[in-house]
Amino acid sequence: ASKKRGGEDLVPAAMVLVSPWVDLDVFNTTPEPKSLSANAEIDYVSPRVLAFVAESYAGLVNLTDPTVSPTHLNLKGLPPTFLSVGQCEILRDQAVAFSEKLQAAGTIVEMDEAEDMPHCFQLFAGLHPACQAGILRIAAFGRRMAPGQLRISIGANEADAWEGAQQGDL
């Protein structure tokens, strides 16, 4: 989350993590996260696909290497973080554990666990109001973390959802 420019660390004002997959070695975690098996029949992402993608993405890098599994990084000094996860996704437990790890490292975390939602539920914003509301909650966080830097344009149909997101009702 930080980069060097001119010898100085540049840290973003905030981070937004949407259904993060932060430990590619998820199948060797002890105990196995309950959501991995409990939500396998619900979520559109399957454990089989996860295993294939993890190996393909990591290549020759060990799945526990922090360059591919950020849960193994030193998390101190990270900016405020909005972490959004669907209650019905197979990576739910991993996201919750990462949120706790961030908090233990001193990061301010706003956890958004959407009821009855799968992995990256915001992708379905055009199909369901609860998915659209997830995007609006992310936008509200962004506005709080970087006031004046983010403009949101919404149509008349979204006004009620936006008002709920502003009040924390969603």
PDB file of C-alpha atoms in Angstrom:
ATOM      1  CA  ALA A   1       0.000   0.000   0.000  1.00  0.00           C
ATOM      2  CA  SER A   2       3.004   2.301   0.107  1.00  0.00           C
ATOM      3  CA  LYS A   3       5.407   3.340  -2.601  1.00  0.00           C
ATOM      4  CA  LYS A   4       8.592   5.348  -2.662  1.00  0.00           C
ATOM      5  CA  ARG A   5       8.849   8.552  -4.640  1.00  0.00           C
ATOM      6  CA  GLY A   6      11.878  10.760  -4.237  1.00  0.00           C
ATOM      7  CA  GLY A   7      12.952   8.692  -1.230  1.00  0.00           C
ATOM      8  CA  GLU A   8       9.703   9.345   0.663  1.00  0.00           C
ATOM      9  CA  ASP A   9       7.020   6.823   1.512  1.00  0.00           C
ATOM     10  CA  LEU A  10       3.731   7.554  -0.191  1.00  0.00           C
ATOM     11  CA  VAL A  11       0.768   6.020   1.583  1.00  0.00           C
ATOM     12  CA  PRO A  12      -2.753   6.318   0.194  1.00  0.00           C
ATOM     13  CA  ALA A  13      -5.399   8.135   2.238  1.00  0.00           C
ATOM     14  CA  ALA A  14      -7.336   4.872   2.529  1.00  0.00           C
ATOM     15  CA  MET A  15      -7.736   1.383   1.098  1.00  0.00           C
ATOM     16  CA  VAL A  16     -10.840  -0.421  -0.102  1.00  0.00           C
ATOM     17  CA  LEU A  17     -10.718  -4.212  -0.196  1.00  0.00           C
ATOM     18  CA  VAL A  18     -13.611  -5.947  -1.932  1.00  0.00           C
ATOM     19  CA  SER A  19     -13.883  -9.651  -1.168  1.00  0.00           C
ATOM     20  CA  PRO A  20     -10.127  -9.872  -0.686  1.00  0.00           C
ATOM     21  CA  TRP A  21      -8.291 -13.117  -1.182  1.00  0.00           C
ATOM     22  CA  VAL A  22      -5.341 -12.468   1.094  1.00  0.00           C
ATOM     23  CA  ASP A  23      -3.994 -15.980   1.675  1.00  0.00           C
ATOM     24  CA  LEU A  24      -3.594 -18.137  -1.424  1.00  0.00           C
ATOM     25  CA  ASP A  25      -2.643 -21.063   0.804  1.00  0.00           C
ATOM     26  CA  VAL A  26      -6.218 -21.232   2.081  1.00  0.00           C
ATOM     27  CA  PHE A  27      -6.438 -25.031   1.799  1.00  0.00           C
ATOM     28  CA  ASN A  28      -3.518 -25.574   4.168  1.00  0.00           C
ATOM     29  CA  THR A  29      -4.875 -23.294   6.880  1.00  0.00           C
ATOM     30  CA  THR A  30      -5.480 -25.054  10.192  1.00  0.00           C
ATOM     31  CA  PRO A  31      -8.251 -25.193  11.118  1.00  0.00           C
ATOM     32  CA  GLU A  32      -9.806 -24.909   7.662  1.00  0.00           C
ATOM     33  CA  PRO A  33     -12.016 -21.805   7.473  1.00  0.00           C
ATOM     34  CA  LYS A  34     -15.653 -22.849   7.942  1.00  0.00           C
ATOM     35  CA  SER A  35     -16.859 -20.597   5.126  1.00  0.00           C
ATOM     36  CA  LEU A  36     -14.695 -22.510   2.644  1.00  0.00           C
ATOM     37  CA  SER A  37     -16.902 -25.571   2.902  1.00  0.00           C
ATOM     38  CA  ALA A  38     -20.103 -24.085   4.345  1.00  0.00           C
ATOM     39  CA  ASN A  39     -20.527 -21.610   1.484  1.00  0.00           C
ATOM     40  CA  ALA A  40     -19.189 -23.817  -1.323  1.00  0.00           C
ATOM     41  CA  GLU A  41     -22.700 -24.687  -2.499  1.00  0.00           C
ATOM     42  CA  ILE A  42     -23.835 -21.034  -2.363  1.00  0.00           C
ATOM     43  CA  ASP A  43     -20.964 -18.939  -3.710  1.00  0.00           C
ATOM     44  CA  TYR A  44     -20.259 -18.911  -7.440  1.00  0.00           C
ATOM     45  CA  VAL A  45     -16.523 -19.229  -6.681  1.00  0.00           C
ATOM     46  CA  SER A  46     -15.668 -22.847  -5.992  1.00  0.00           C
ATOM     47  CA  PRO A  47     -12.790 -24.250  -3.934  1.00  0.00           C
ATOM     48  CA  ARG A  48     -11.646 -26.111  -7.064  1.00  0.00           C
ATOM     49  CA  VAL A  49     -11.388 -22.860  -9.021  1.00  0.00           C
ATOM     50  CA  LEU A  50      -9.550 -21.211  -6.101  1.00  0.00           C
ATOM     51  CA  ALA A  51      -6.934 -23.968  -6.060  1.00  0.00           C
ATOM     52  CA  PHE A  52      -6.367 -23.648  -9.807  1.00  0.00           C
ATOM     53  CA  VAL A  53      -6.159 -19.840  -9.745  1.00  0.00           C
ATOM     54  CA  ALA A  54      -3.824 -19.820  -6.715  1.00  0.00           C
ATOM     55  CA  GLU A  55      -1.318 -22.128  -8.408  1.00  0.00           C
ATOM     56  CA  SER A  56      -1.593 -20.267 -11.722  1.00  0.00           C
ATOM     57  CA  TYR A  57      -1.172 -16.841 -10.136  1.00  0.00           C
ATOM     58  CA  ALA A  58       1.691 -17.764  -7.828  1.00  0.00           C
ATOM     59  CA  GLY A  59       3.626 -19.771 -10.386  1.00  0.00           C
ATOM     60  CA  LEU A  60       6.858 -20.878  -8.724  1.00  0.00           C
ATOM     61  CA  VAL A  61       6.341 -18.610  -5.708  1.00  0.00           C
ATOM     62  CA  ASN A  62       5.332 -20.362  -2.477  1.00  0.00           C
ATOM     63  CA  LEU A  63       1.649 -19.711  -1.698  1.00  0.00           C
ATOM     64  CA  THR A  64       2.590 -18.344   1.736  1.00  0.00           C
ATOM     65  CA  ASP A  65       4.983 -15.760   0.279  1.00  0.00           C
ATOM     66  CA  PRO A  66       3.804 -12.229   1.229  1.00  0.00           C
ATOM     67  CA  THR A  67       4.117 -11.119  -2.395  1.00  0.00           C
ATOM     68  CA  VAL A  68       1.138 -13.328  -3.273  1.00  0.00           C
ATOM     69  CA  SER A  69      -0.507 -13.699   0.161  1.00  0.00           C
ATOM     70  CA  PRO A  70      -0.574 -10.299   1.887  1.00  0.00           C
ATOM     71  CA  THR A  71      -1.890 -11.768   5.129  1.00  0.00           C
ATOM     72  CA  HIS A  72       1.754 -12.727   5.786  1.00  0.00           C
ATOM     73  CA  LEU A  73       2.982  -9.120   5.490  1.00  0.00           C
ATOM     74  CA  ASN A  74       3.815  -6.764   8.322  1.00  0.00           C
ATOM     75  CA  LEU A  75       0.571  -4.778   8.318  1.00  0.00           C
ATOM     76  CA  LYS A  76       1.715  -1.887  10.517  1.00  0.00           C
ATOM     77  CA  GLY A  77       1.316   1.611   9.128  1.00  0.00           C
ATOM     78  CA  LEU A  78      -1.475   0.918   6.654  1.00  0.00           C
ATOM     79  CA  PRO A  79      -4.147   3.566   6.097  1.00  0.00           C
ATOM     80  CA  PRO A  80      -7.798   3.292   7.168  1.00  0.00           C
ATOM     81  CA  THR A  81      -9.360   0.353   5.351  1.00  0.00           C
ATOM     82  CA  PHE A  82     -12.870  -0.466   4.181  1.00  0.00           C
ATOM     83  CA  LEU A  83     -13.235  -4.218   3.833  1.00  0.00           C
ATOM     84  CA  SER A  84     -16.338  -5.483   2.068  1.00  0.00           C
ATOM     85  CA  VAL A  85     -17.229  -9.160   2.037  1.00  0.00           C
ATOM     86  CA  GLY A  86     -20.326 -11.200   1.273  1.00  0.00           C
ATOM     87  CA  GLN A  87     -21.691 -13.286   4.109  1.00  0.00           C
ATOM     88  CA  CYS A  88     -22.136 -16.256   1.747  1.00  0.00           C
ATOM     89  CA  GLU A  89     -18.731 -16.279   0.072  1.00  0.00           C
ATOM     90  CA  ILE A  90     -16.172 -19.003   0.577  1.00  0.00           C
ATOM     91  CA  LEU A  91     -13.481 -16.442   1.469  1.00  0.00           C
ATOM     92  CA  ARG A  92     -15.594 -14.773   4.167  1.00  0.00           C
ATOM     93  CA  ASP A  93     -13.671 -16.173   7.141  1.00  0.00           C
ATOM     94  CA  GLN A  94     -10.364 -15.214   5.552  1.00  0.00           C
ATOM     95  CA  ALA A  95     -11.571 -11.619   5.052  1.00  0.00           C
ATOM     96  CA  VAL A  96     -12.805 -11.391   8.645  1.00  0.00           C
ATOM     97  CA  ALA A  97      -9.473 -12.756   9.959  1.00  0.00           C
ATOM     98  CA  PHE A  98      -7.579 -10.239   7.807  1.00  0.00           C
ATOM     99  CA  SER A  99      -9.732  -7.429   9.195  1.00  0.00           C
ATOM    100  CA  GLU A 100      -8.815  -8.542  12.721  1.00  0.00           C
ATOM    101  CA  LYS A 101      -5.130  -8.695  11.756  1.00  0.00           C
ATOM    102  CA  LEU A 102      -5.280  -5.169  10.340  1.00  0.00           C
ATOM    103  CA  GLN A 103      -6.913  -3.914  13.539  1.00  0.00           C
ATOM    104  CA  ALA A 104      -4.289  -5.658  15.674  1.00  0.00           C
ATOM    105  CA  ALA A 105      -1.625  -3.839  13.632  1.00  0.00           C
ATOM    106  CA  GLY A 106      -3.272  -0.502  14.472  1.00  0.00           C
ATOM    107  CA  THR A 107      -5.212   0.047  11.251  1.00  0.00           C
ATOM    108  CA  ILE A 108      -8.664   1.590  11.430  1.00  0.00           C
ATOM    109  CA  VAL A 109     -10.964  -0.916   9.712  1.00  0.00           C
ATOM    110  CA  GLU A 110     -14.547  -0.496   8.628  1.00  0.00           C
ATOM    111  CA  MET A 111     -15.898  -3.988   8.031  1.00  0.00           C
ATOM    112  CA  ASP A 112     -18.869  -4.309   5.682  1.00  0.00           C
ATOM    113  CA  GLU A 113     -20.306  -7.808   5.747  1.00  0.00           C
ATOM    114  CA  ALA A 114     -23.277  -7.975   3.401  1.00  0.00           C
ATOM    115  CA  GLU A 115     -25.990 -10.407   4.378  1.00  0.00           C
ATOM    116  CA  ASP A 116     -26.830 -13.200   1.910  1.00  0.00           C
ATOM    117  CA  MET A 117     -24.251 -11.995  -0.629  1.00  0.00           C
ATOM    118  CA  PRO A 118     -21.597 -13.950  -2.605  1.00  0.00           C
ATOM    119  CA  HIS A 119     -18.026 -13.073  -3.581  1.00  0.00           C
ATOM    120  CA  CYS A 120     -17.690  -9.568  -5.129  1.00  0.00           C
ATOM    121  CA  PHE A 121     -21.431  -9.014  -4.905  1.00  0.00           C
ATOM    122  CA  GLN A 122     -21.019  -5.388  -6.035  1.00  0.00           C
ATOM    123  CA  LEU A 123     -20.526  -6.708  -9.578  1.00  0.00           C
ATOM    124  CA  PHE A 124     -24.262  -7.388  -9.614  1.00  0.00           C
ATOM    125  CA  ALA A 125     -25.283  -3.799  -8.804  1.00  0.00           C
ATOM    126  CA  GLY A 126     -27.486  -3.614 -11.889  1.00  0.00           C
ATOM    127  CA  LEU A 127     -29.389  -6.710 -10.805  1.00  0.00           C
ATOM    128  CA  HIS A 128     -30.105  -6.167  -7.112  1.00  0.00           C
ATOM    129  CA  PRO A 129     -30.463  -3.071  -4.913  1.00  0.00           C
ATOM    130  CA  ALA A 130     -28.420  -4.638  -2.088  1.00  0.00           C
ATOM    131  CA  CYS A 131     -25.465  -4.969  -4.469  1.00  0.00           C
ATOM    132  CA  GLN A 132     -25.843  -1.367  -5.541  1.00  0.00           C
ATOM    133  CA  ALA A 133     -25.980  -0.329  -1.886  1.00  0.00           C
ATOM    134  CA  GLY A 134     -22.616  -2.059  -1.382  1.00  0.00           C
ATOM    135  CA  ILE A 135     -21.059   0.235  -3.975  1.00  0.00           C
ATOM    136  CA  LEU A 136     -22.621   3.258  -2.323  1.00  0.00           C
ATOM    137  CA  ARG A 137     -21.154   2.252   1.052  1.00  0.00           C
ATOM    138  CA  ILE A 138     -17.707   2.089  -0.562  1.00  0.00           C
ATOM    139  CA  ALA A 139     -18.245   5.538  -2.079  1.00  0.00           C
ATOM    140  CA  ALA A 140     -19.376   6.969   1.268  1.00  0.00           C
ATOM    141  CA  PHE A 141     -16.187   5.633   2.878  1.00  0.00           C
ATOM    142  CA  GLY A 142     -14.101   7.186   0.119  1.00  0.00           C
ATOM    143  CA  ARG A 143     -15.776  10.540   0.640  1.00  0.00           C
ATOM    144  CA  ARG A 144     -15.106  10.402   4.384  1.00  0.00           C
ATOM    145  CA  MET A 145     -11.447   9.479   3.892  1.00  0.00           C
ATOM    146  CA  ALA A 146     -10.694  11.971   1.110  1.00  0.00           C
ATOM    147  CA  PRO A 147     -13.190  14.825   1.454  1.00  0.00           C
ATOM    148  CA  GLY A 148     -13.578  16.877  -1.683  1.00  0.00           C
ATOM    149  CA  GLN A 149     -11.653  14.366  -3.803  1.00  0.00           C
ATOM    150  CA  LEU A 150     -14.535  12.130  -4.887  1.00  0.00           C
ATOM    151  CA  ARG A 151     -17.706  13.173  -6.649  1.00  0.00           C
ATOM    152  CA  ILE A 152     -20.610  10.804  -6.924  1.00  0.00           C
ATOM    153  CA  SER A 153     -23.272  11.240  -9.556  1.00  0.00           C
ATOM    154  CA  ILE A 154     -26.453   9.271  -9.046  1.00  0.00           C
ATOM    155  CA  GLY A 155     -29.790   9.159 -10.790  1.00  0.00           C
ATOM    156  CA  ALA A 156     -33.186   9.639  -9.207  1.00  0.00           C
ATOM    157  CA  ASN A 157     -33.659   5.863  -8.753  1.00  0.00           C
ATOM    158  CA  GLU A 158     -30.544   5.595  -6.615  1.00  0.00           C
ATOM    159  CA  ALA A 159     -31.359   8.531  -4.327  1.00  0.00           C
ATOM    160  CA  ASP A 160     -33.045   6.391  -1.654  1.00  0.00           C
ATOM    161  CA  ALA A 161     -30.181   3.883  -1.558  1.00  0.00           C
ATOM    162  CA  TRP A 162     -27.642   6.731  -1.385  1.00  0.00           C
ATOM    163  CA  GLU A 163     -29.498   8.349   1.521  1.00  0.00           C
ATOM    164  CA  GLY A 164     -29.466   5.016   3.382  1.00  0.00           C
ATOM    165  CA  ALA A 165     -25.728   4.567   2.735  1.00  0.00           C
ATOM    166  CA  GLN A 166     -25.047   8.055   4.067  1.00  0.00           C
ATOM    167  CA  GLN A 167     -26.932   7.277   7.266  1.00  0.00           C
ATOM    168  CA  GLY A 168     -25.294   3.885   7.688  1.00  0.00           C
ATOM    169  CA  ASP A 169     -28.586   2.057   7.207  1.00  0.00           C
ATOM    170  CA  LEU A 170     -27.342  -0.194   4.436  1.00  0.00           C
TER     171      LEU A 170
END
